[in-house]
Coordinates of C-alpha atoms in Angstrom, one line a residue:
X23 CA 144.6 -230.0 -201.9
X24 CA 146.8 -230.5 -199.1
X25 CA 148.9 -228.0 -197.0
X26 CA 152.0 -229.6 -194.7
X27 CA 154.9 -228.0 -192.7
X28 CA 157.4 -230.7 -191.6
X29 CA 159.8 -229.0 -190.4
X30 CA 159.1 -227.6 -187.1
X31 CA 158.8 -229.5 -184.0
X32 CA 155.0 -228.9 -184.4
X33 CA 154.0 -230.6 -187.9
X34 CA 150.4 -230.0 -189.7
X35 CA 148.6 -231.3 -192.2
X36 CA 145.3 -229.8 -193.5
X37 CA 143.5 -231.1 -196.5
X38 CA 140.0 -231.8 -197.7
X39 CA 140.2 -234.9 -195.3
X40 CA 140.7 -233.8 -192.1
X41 CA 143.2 -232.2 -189.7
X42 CA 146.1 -233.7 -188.6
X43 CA 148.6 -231.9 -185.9
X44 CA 152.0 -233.6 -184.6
X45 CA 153.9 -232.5 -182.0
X46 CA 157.7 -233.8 -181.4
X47 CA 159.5 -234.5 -178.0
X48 CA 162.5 -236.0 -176.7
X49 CA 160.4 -239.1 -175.5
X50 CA 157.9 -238.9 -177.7
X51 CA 155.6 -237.7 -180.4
X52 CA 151.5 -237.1 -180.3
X53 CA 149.1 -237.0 -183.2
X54 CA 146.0 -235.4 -183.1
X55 CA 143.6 -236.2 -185.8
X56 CA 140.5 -234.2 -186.5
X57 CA 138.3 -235.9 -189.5
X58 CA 134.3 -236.9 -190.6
X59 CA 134.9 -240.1 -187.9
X60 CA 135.5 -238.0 -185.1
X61 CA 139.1 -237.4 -183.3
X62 CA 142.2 -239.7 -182.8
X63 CA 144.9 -238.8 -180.4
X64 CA 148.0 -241.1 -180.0
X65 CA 150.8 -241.1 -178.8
X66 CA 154.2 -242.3 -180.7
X67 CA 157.2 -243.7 -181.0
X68 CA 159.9 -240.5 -181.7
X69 CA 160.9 -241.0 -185.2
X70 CA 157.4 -242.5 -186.3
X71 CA 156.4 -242.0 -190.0
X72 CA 153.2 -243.3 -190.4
X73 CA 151.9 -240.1 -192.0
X74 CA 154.8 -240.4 -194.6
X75 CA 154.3 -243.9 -195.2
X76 CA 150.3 -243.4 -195.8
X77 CA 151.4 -240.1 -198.1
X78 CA 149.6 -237.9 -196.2
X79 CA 146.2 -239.3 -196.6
X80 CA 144.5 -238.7 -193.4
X81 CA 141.2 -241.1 -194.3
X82 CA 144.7 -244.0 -194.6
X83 CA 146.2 -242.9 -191.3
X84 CA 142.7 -242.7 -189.3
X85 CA 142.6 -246.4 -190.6
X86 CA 146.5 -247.5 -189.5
X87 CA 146.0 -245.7 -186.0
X88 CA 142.9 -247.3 -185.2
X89 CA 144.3 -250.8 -185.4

């Protein structure tokens, strides 16, 4: 199950994966990642869709962000 809000400047995803909190600037975006591996926090590129692209699946974006 997975619960998103894209919307806002602040975006969340919660599912049985993890945590995973994006925040939107002007000059940038951060993502926080809270999961069984520990915690990720990077910052982005505005306009970044990584999340998108992996479709949501925070064990796939963990994996992306680390490399």
């Amino acid at each position: 199950m997975k619960i998103l809000s894209e919307r806002l400047p602040i975006k969340y995803l919660l599912s049985e994966h993890g945590l995973c909190l994006g925040i939107d600037t002007w000059s940038c975006s951060y993502l926080f990642l809270l999961h069984r591996g520990g915690i990720v926090l990077r910052r982005r590129p505005v306009g970044d869709r990584v999340v998108e692209d992996l479709d949501y699946h925070i064990p796939d974006i963990v994996f992306a962000l680390r490399d």
